[in-house]
């Protein structure tokens, strides 16, 4: 793997510290993403020789690069937290052909470790590895994960665990917190340099555009963030720690910690054991992302003409997010572009799911399967306009409800909407393919906590087979596969007792 000095490093010494990782004894491969490897021109299996294993465990450094840890600050749980920084992440360098930055997470202490040990445990590393690649397969913008290496080195958390390193990939790991850092400290020259770097490398259209390019940047990040959180909400993903230092300037899902995909639909669900106030509850994520964007806007003020310019760049979020979410929900419902009444139809369904704590992923998948099956049937027997979901196809969906009559009423409204003629030029509409479209919008397998937990326990015991099997299923989340029915099933009772906190 040919790495060169990263473009980020060229920003200057104010932005980072050069240092080497702390070696990890006797590393071994735990997980490898063939797909992520392909983006770097690496083989689909981990190479048999020792070189890459040692490099990606932080034990050997290529001559062409010097690893760096970057400095940033941020708001954590709604409060200014001051300086943070890469406390356990090291940027190795940049992959020349793809332009991707290659970062080791868990490679030892840095000047930004504060009280931490600079390590990551195997459990959290596997979770980040699996989820990064799962999100990518779902089509949700995210940092990628090339691999996990493990070591017997002990790491103390609530109990003693073992160390691991995740190799992460992204065009950039710059966070809102990088901007906040220089702005808060009054270092406006560095703030401008950072913003110019991001614009020139990732948002070049705002260099040429009329008006203040930094306002253009803020507006663009606002749009990307609105799209991102809409995708999270639609798939039932809770990030868990939406602090401004975990917000990507590129609109990527970043820093997988206590994240969770919802099992039963509960808008108030809080997946982070440390989040006692429920600040980062599932349903609050859209508002929190807006709050975080506001912090970014504040940080950019020294580069803007006036504060009104920041407000003008942020304001569209209030319309962009609901519109993006409705588009995603319409896709889940097999509907064409949103129309009047769709928001109410969606909201009524979500209230129904919330009231019964219906399993979110299974509901959508069964609805899709039933629609596809009923379309196939109608194709043979002519369009039958049922008024109730009482044919056998719908039984698996009705079975999810204690009070199926409420679902029946909603179903009749939805089916009526499905049969409306499509808008001219719309990509979807009233045809016999809604079910097939739904099957590509509603995943069959998501990384539920208990699935990760089973894979982790086996990997901790030295058996990677459950991890590999889960990884394969997550890589094609929309495919119907008979060999992984258990991975698409309801969570077991013990899943509710899994407790995941920030410390990992
Ligand atoms: P997080 O909540 O994972 O986003 O981390 C918040 C801050 O704490 C970041 O600056 C991390 O680099 C740092 N951090 C988290 N865990 C550790 C650790 N084990 N050692 C050093 N720094 C850490
Ligand atoms: Mg973080």
XYZ file of C-alpha atoms and ligand atoms in Angstrom:
528
model
C 0.000 0.000 0.000
C 1.694 3.158 -1.279
C 1.094 6.110 1.028
C 2.230 9.667 0.589
C 2.278 12.664 2.889
C -1.341 13.746 3.255
C -2.652 17.048 1.941
C -3.912 17.646 5.487
C -0.367 17.519 6.813
C 0.586 20.375 4.506
C -1.739 22.671 6.486
C 1.102 23.158 8.937
C 2.271 22.396 12.432
C -0.537 24.368 14.082
C -2.917 21.617 12.995
C -1.204 18.494 14.211
C 1.634 16.756 15.985
C 3.956 14.283 14.298
C 4.465 11.094 16.253
C 4.768 7.354 15.903
C 2.193 4.842 17.073
C 2.869 2.791 20.183
C 3.628 -0.788 19.037
C 1.158 -3.565 19.831
C 2.556 -7.013 20.684
C 1.874 -10.004 18.411
C -0.885 -8.571 16.229
C -3.204 -10.742 14.169
C -5.899 -10.089 11.579
C -9.417 -9.949 13.000
C -11.393 -8.495 10.107
C -10.719 -7.377 6.562
C -13.027 -5.611 4.128
C -12.292 -6.818 0.622
C -14.406 -3.999 -0.794
C -12.600 -1.279 1.113
C -9.311 -2.966 0.204
C -10.216 -2.754 -3.480
C -10.462 1.056 -3.226
C -6.780 1.000 -2.212
C -5.785 -1.560 -4.817
C -5.273 -4.196 -2.118
C -6.361 -7.850 -2.411
C -9.754 -9.065 -1.194
C -8.074 -11.172 1.512
C -5.455 -9.898 3.965
C -2.014 -10.397 2.429
C -0.231 -13.448 3.864
C 3.077 -11.669 4.485
C 3.644 -9.804 7.730
C 4.398 -6.350 6.360
C 0.886 -4.909 6.141
C -0.213 -6.554 9.393
C 2.623 -4.808 11.205
C 1.991 -1.490 9.479
C -1.728 -1.494 10.203
C -1.128 -2.378 13.826
C 1.180 0.605 14.201
C 4.335 -1.479 14.540
C 6.064 -0.409 11.352
C 5.919 2.882 9.492
C 6.534 3.309 5.772
C 9.568 5.496 5.051
C 7.521 7.826 2.866
C 5.289 9.158 5.668
C 5.239 10.449 9.243
C 2.005 9.789 11.142
C 0.203 12.752 12.661
C -2.464 13.341 15.288
C -4.629 16.404 14.668
C -5.924 18.929 17.153
C -9.574 19.902 17.395
C -12.033 21.067 20.034
C -15.777 20.723 20.341
C -19.064 20.857 22.140
C -19.817 17.663 24.020
C -23.342 17.028 25.295
C -24.235 20.667 24.655
C -21.268 22.208 26.495
C -18.014 23.662 25.276
C -15.413 21.000 26.044
C -12.282 22.865 25.000
C -9.413 21.101 23.324
C -9.896 17.468 22.344
C -8.063 16.112 19.298
C -7.018 12.721 17.995
C -6.485 11.064 21.351
C -6.119 7.624 19.875
C -6.183 8.133 16.118
C -3.162 8.631 13.885
C -3.260 9.681 10.276
C -0.721 7.472 8.524
C -0.824 9.288 5.209
C -2.782 9.530 2.011
C -3.283 6.816 -0.553
C -2.071 8.412 -3.750
C -4.407 6.904 -6.329
C -7.681 7.243 -4.384
C -6.840 10.343 -2.347
C -8.158 8.550 0.735
C -6.588 9.277 4.101
C -5.577 6.175 6.029
C -5.998 6.440 9.768
C -5.242 4.024 12.605
C -7.632 4.193 15.555
C -6.327 2.761 18.806
C -2.632 3.135 17.984
C -1.534 4.575 21.325
C -1.375 7.822 23.248
C -0.994 11.202 21.587
C -0.640 14.733 22.985
C -4.457 14.879 22.789
C -5.195 11.740 24.794
C -5.986 13.718 27.965
C -6.592 10.991 30.558
C -7.056 8.202 28.010
C -4.772 5.331 27.139
C -4.872 5.864 23.375
C -6.211 2.361 22.853
C -9.390 0.845 21.475
C -10.729 -2.505 22.644
C -11.523 -5.351 20.283
C -15.266 -5.050 20.980
C -15.592 -1.420 19.897
C -13.182 -1.877 17.004
C -15.274 -4.701 15.565
C -18.401 -2.581 15.969
C -16.812 0.331 14.093
C -15.443 -1.962 11.388
C -18.762 -3.720 10.787
C -20.884 -0.594 10.940
C -18.704 1.501 8.640
C -18.937 -1.112 5.940
C -22.618 -1.813 6.634
C -23.485 1.876 6.280
C -21.566 2.029 3.026
C -23.508 -0.952 1.690
C -26.756 0.769 2.703
C -25.723 3.766 0.617
C -25.258 6.061 3.630
C -22.226 8.379 3.516
C -19.621 7.172 5.995
C -15.958 6.781 6.744
C -14.857 3.324 5.635
C -12.992 0.599 7.501
C -10.279 -1.464 5.853
C -9.540 -3.854 8.671
C -9.230 -4.644 12.353
C -6.102 -6.085 13.869
C -6.091 -7.515 17.380
C -3.484 -8.081 20.039
C -3.414 -9.834 23.404
C -2.305 -6.555 25.041
C -4.663 -5.850 27.948
C -6.776 -2.687 27.989
C -8.679 -1.649 31.099
C -12.279 -0.510 30.653
C -15.164 -1.584 32.931
C -13.211 -4.826 32.894
C -9.930 -5.859 31.313
C -10.274 -6.432 27.576
C -7.785 -6.754 24.723
C -6.485 -4.100 22.342
C -7.267 -3.681 18.661
C -6.697 -1.186 15.883
C -9.215 -0.198 13.195
C -7.838 1.164 9.956
C -10.244 3.845 8.777
C -10.451 5.512 5.374
C -11.993 8.819 4.349
C -11.274 11.644 1.928
C -10.885 13.704 5.100
C -11.454 13.279 8.821
C -11.920 17.019 9.382
C -14.657 17.684 11.922
C -16.765 20.696 12.861
C -14.546 20.695 15.944
C -11.456 21.543 13.882
C -13.086 24.842 12.915
C -14.310 25.473 16.440
C -10.798 24.964 17.764
C -9.162 27.759 15.797
C -12.147 30.064 15.989
C -12.510 29.746 19.749
C -8.816 30.446 20.230
C -8.960 33.557 18.047
C -6.569 32.064 15.504
C -8.323 33.425 12.455
C -5.454 32.946 10.011
C -5.472 29.204 10.732
C -9.260 29.141 10.599
C -9.130 30.665 7.130
C -6.399 28.272 6.035
C -8.490 25.332 7.189
C -11.631 26.601 5.452
C -9.693 27.281 2.258
C -8.244 23.776 2.426
C -11.707 22.216 2.737
C -13.167 24.376 -0.035
C -10.284 23.832 -2.442
C -10.130 20.085 -1.905
C -13.760 19.128 -1.320
C -16.095 21.984 -2.258
C -14.262 23.723 -5.126
C -17.501 25.040 -6.632
C -17.698 27.639 -3.818
C -14.353 29.136 -4.752
C -15.740 30.229 -8.085
C -19.267 31.021 -6.956
C -20.467 34.541 -6.353
C -20.494 35.716 -2.773
C -18.539 34.694 0.274
C -17.054 31.198 -0.273
C -17.212 30.399 3.451
C -20.946 31.065 3.467
C -21.143 28.736 0.474
C -19.239 26.119 2.435
C -21.570 26.437 5.428
C -24.610 26.125 3.167
C -23.145 23.052 1.470
C -22.314 21.330 4.766
C -25.836 22.173 5.936
C -27.297 20.429 2.897
C -25.104 17.354 3.240
C -25.805 17.057 6.951
C -29.555 17.318 6.357
C -29.347 14.519 3.794
C -27.237 12.405 6.120
C -29.505 12.651 9.141
C -32.520 11.955 6.904
C -30.866 8.689 5.918
C -30.136 7.831 9.542
C -33.746 8.445 10.556
C -35.122 6.455 7.636
C -33.017 3.383 8.388
C -33.485 3.660 12.173
C -29.869 4.494 13.028
C -28.957 6.193 16.297
C -25.438 7.663 16.322
C -25.275 7.947 20.083
C -22.653 10.706 20.514
C -23.508 13.577 18.197
C -20.992 15.989 19.671
C -19.594 18.609 17.295
C -16.235 16.822 17.320
C -17.954 13.787 15.809
C -19.510 15.739 12.918
C -17.777 15.377 9.573
C -17.271 18.469 7.415
C -17.966 16.173 4.452
C -21.318 14.962 5.788
C -20.054 11.456 6.542
C -21.125 9.271 9.429
C -18.087 9.512 11.693
C -16.884 7.969 14.969
C -18.871 4.844 15.649
C -19.224 4.392 19.392
C -22.424 3.434 21.200
C -24.490 3.593 17.961
C -27.515 1.373 17.506
C -30.011 0.383 14.864
C -33.462 0.419 16.421
C -35.069 -2.910 17.160
C -38.620 -2.009 18.240
C -39.539 1.455 16.960
C -39.151 3.904 19.822
C -38.594 7.566 18.903
C -37.261 8.298 22.393
C -34.685 5.534 22.266
C -31.305 6.445 23.782
C -28.558 4.030 22.778
C -25.705 5.580 24.749
C -25.648 4.383 28.347
C -23.719 7.555 29.329
C -26.386 9.883 27.846
C -28.468 10.270 30.987
C -30.521 13.222 29.709
C -31.354 11.555 26.411
C -29.827 14.413 24.454
C -28.949 12.088 21.592
C -32.192 10.105 21.482
C -33.150 8.825 18.028
C -35.893 11.390 17.412
C -33.726 14.295 18.554
C -30.946 13.671 16.057
C -32.287 16.056 13.385
C -32.471 18.942 15.870
C -29.075 18.081 17.302
C -27.476 18.112 13.874
C -28.978 21.569 13.342
C -27.580 22.660 16.710
C -24.174 21.344 15.638
C -24.399 23.196 12.339
C -25.151 26.328 14.334
C -21.875 25.780 16.233
C -20.080 25.446 12.902
C -21.717 28.666 11.719
C -20.566 30.418 14.864
C -17.038 29.130 14.330
C -17.029 30.474 10.771
C -18.265 33.953 11.782
C -14.793 35.552 11.560
C -14.749 34.595 7.865
C -18.283 35.762 7.059
C -19.537 39.227 6.188
C -21.910 39.272 9.160
C -23.887 36.921 11.364
C -26.923 37.192 9.090
C -24.875 35.388 6.434
C -24.459 32.420 8.767
C -28.166 32.392 9.593
C -29.033 32.528 5.901
C -26.784 29.533 5.201
C -28.303 27.512 8.056
C -31.948 28.452 7.568
C -32.584 26.083 4.619
C -32.004 23.113 6.955
C -35.491 23.604 8.363
C -37.001 22.794 4.981
C -34.246 20.566 3.609
C -34.308 18.002 6.378
C -38.062 17.274 6.337
C -38.017 17.187 2.538
C -35.069 14.787 2.479
C -36.690 12.592 5.114
C -39.991 12.492 3.257
C -38.213 11.482 0.054
C -36.549 8.624 1.949
C -39.796 7.586 3.577
C -41.610 7.709 0.259
C -38.976 5.389 -1.177
C -39.547 3.016 1.752
C -43.274 3.159 1.008
C -42.766 2.477 -2.698
C -44.157 5.897 -3.538
C -43.045 8.469 -6.060
C -42.023 12.015 -5.186
C -43.721 13.378 -2.064
C -47.168 14.902 -2.438
C -49.658 16.549 -0.131
C -50.807 14.024 2.430
C -47.683 11.830 2.335
C -46.257 13.388 5.485
C -49.454 12.578 7.358
C -49.549 9.055 5.979
C -45.958 8.515 7.139
C -46.484 10.124 10.523
C -49.572 8.018 11.216
C -47.634 4.874 10.399
C -44.729 5.844 12.648
C -47.158 6.539 15.484
C -48.646 3.112 14.979
C -45.184 1.518 15.058
C -44.224 3.549 18.128
C -47.399 2.612 19.980
C -46.738 -1.080 19.479
C -42.909 -0.861 19.524
C -43.045 -2.809 16.262
C -39.692 -4.066 15.060
C -38.642 -1.324 12.644
C -36.512 -3.275 10.168
C -38.770 -6.322 10.081
C -41.892 -4.218 9.587
C -40.509 -2.490 6.499
C -39.097 -5.655 5.048
C -42.291 -7.622 5.525
C -44.333 -4.775 4.062
C -42.031 -4.793 1.013
C -42.176 -8.563 0.611
C -45.973 -8.570 0.918
C -46.357 -5.777 -1.618
C -44.035 -7.561 -4.041
C -45.915 -10.845 -3.597
C -49.311 -9.249 -4.022
C -48.130 -7.512 -7.193
C -46.868 -10.806 -8.561
C -50.267 -12.341 -7.827
C -52.201 -9.472 -9.323
C -50.098 -9.834 -12.453
C -51.446 -13.354 -12.860
C -55.020 -12.772 -11.750
C -55.598 -9.194 -12.946
C -55.500 -6.147 -10.673
C -57.465 -7.035 -7.579
C -58.288 -3.940 -5.561
C -58.533 -5.371 -2.050
C -59.816 -2.974 0.588
C -58.291 -4.880 3.531
C -54.947 -6.658 3.812
C -56.628 -10.014 4.302
C -55.001 -12.100 1.593
C -52.290 -14.469 2.935
C -49.487 -12.189 1.642
C -50.259 -9.615 4.295
C -50.520 -11.981 7.226
C -46.817 -11.664 8.191
C -47.255 -7.885 8.414
C -50.537 -8.018 10.338
C -48.931 -10.528 12.718
C -46.577 -7.781 13.879
C -49.455 -5.880 15.490
C -51.429 -6.554 18.632
C -54.183 -4.430 17.105
C -54.042 -5.220 13.396
C -57.207 -3.221 12.662
C -55.301 0.043 13.107
C -52.738 -1.227 10.628
C -55.540 -2.270 8.250
C -56.908 1.277 8.195
C -53.497 2.715 7.469
C -52.880 0.041 4.845
C -56.032 1.013 2.909
C -54.874 4.649 2.764
C -51.379 3.653 1.686
C -52.637 1.345 -1.058
C -54.889 4.045 -2.367
C -51.932 6.385 -2.557
C -49.877 3.698 -4.333
C -52.517 3.477 -7.024
C -52.507 7.184 -7.854
C -51.117 7.772 -11.319
C -47.490 8.856 -11.331
C -46.520 12.467 -11.880
C -45.292 13.009 -15.405
C -41.587 12.314 -15.481
C -41.528 10.807 -11.974
C -39.079 7.999 -11.383
C -41.590 5.891 -9.501
C -45.321 5.719 -9.432
C -48.383 3.668 -9.946
C -47.049 0.573 -11.595
C -46.642 -3.023 -10.578
C -43.052 -2.558 -9.395
C -43.527 -0.757 -6.077
C -42.748 -3.916 -4.110
C -39.471 -4.446 -5.940
C -38.480 -0.842 -5.312
C -39.386 -1.217 -1.647
C -37.159 -4.277 -1.380
C -34.245 -2.090 -2.468
C -35.146 0.681 -0.019
C -35.828 -1.440 3.086
C -32.880 -3.542 4.210
C -33.369 -7.073 5.370
C -30.302 -7.087 7.631
C -28.923 -4.222 9.701
C -26.197 -4.329 12.341
C -28.403 -4.867 15.358
C -26.608 -4.741 18.692
C -27.095 -8.417 19.461
C -25.707 -9.499 16.069
C -22.554 -7.501 16.703
C -22.390 -8.924 20.197
C -22.453 -12.551 19.011
C -19.749 -11.849 16.417
C -17.643 -10.045 19.026
C -17.882 -12.821 21.605
C -16.775 -15.416 19.090
C -13.963 -13.213 17.784
C -12.815 -12.643 21.368
C -12.645 -16.430 21.712
C -10.524 -16.600 18.555
C -13.216 -17.668 16.088
C -13.792 -15.110 13.289
C -16.466 -17.121 11.442
C -19.529 -15.327 12.911
C -17.919 -11.960 12.173
C -17.254 -12.941 8.578
C -20.734 -14.309 8.089
C -22.317 -11.150 9.503
C -20.007 -8.964 7.447
C -21.065 -10.804 4.281
C -24.778 -10.375 5.066
C -24.313 -6.666 5.843
C -22.479 -6.198 2.553
C -25.658 -6.999 0.595
C -28.364 -5.802 2.969
C -31.176 -5.738 0.401
C -30.728 -9.294 -0.890
C -33.031 -12.126 0.128
C -30.701 -14.906 1.231
C -31.823 -18.212 2.629
C -28.523 -18.874 4.419
C -28.820 -16.034 6.906
C -32.421 -16.086 8.131
C -31.203 -15.798 11.730
C -29.497 -12.472 10.961
C -32.793 -11.011 9.726
C -34.834 -12.262 12.664
C -36.170 -10.538 15.794
C -33.650 -9.745 18.519
C -33.522 -12.200 21.414
C -34.734 -11.049 24.843
C -31.188 -10.483 26.066
C -30.589 -7.841 23.368
C -32.434 -5.236 25.446
C -29.906 -5.675 28.245
C -26.864 -4.813 26.110
C -25.387 -1.626 27.511
C -22.972 0.444 25.477
C -21.372 3.632 26.706
C -18.913 6.214 25.393
C -15.904 4.554 26.978
C -14.603 1.968 24.597
P -15.339 10.121 21.341
O -16.395 10.245 22.387
O -14.950 8.714 21.035
O -15.682 10.880 20.115
O -14.004 10.761 21.955
C -13.946 12.068 22.460
C -12.504 12.463 22.659
O -11.871 11.582 23.571
C -11.659 12.448 21.397
O -10.739 13.498 21.482
C -10.964 11.108 21.477
O -9.752 11.082 20.771
C -10.737 10.972 22.969
N -10.645 9.573 23.399
C -11.638 8.666 23.485
N -11.188 7.494 23.949
C -9.861 7.652 24.167
C -8.815 6.803 24.651
N -9.044 5.539 25.015
N -7.575 7.323 24.731
C -7.335 8.590 24.379
N -8.249 9.435 23.939
C -9.514 8.980 23.812
Mg -14.890 11.243 18.478
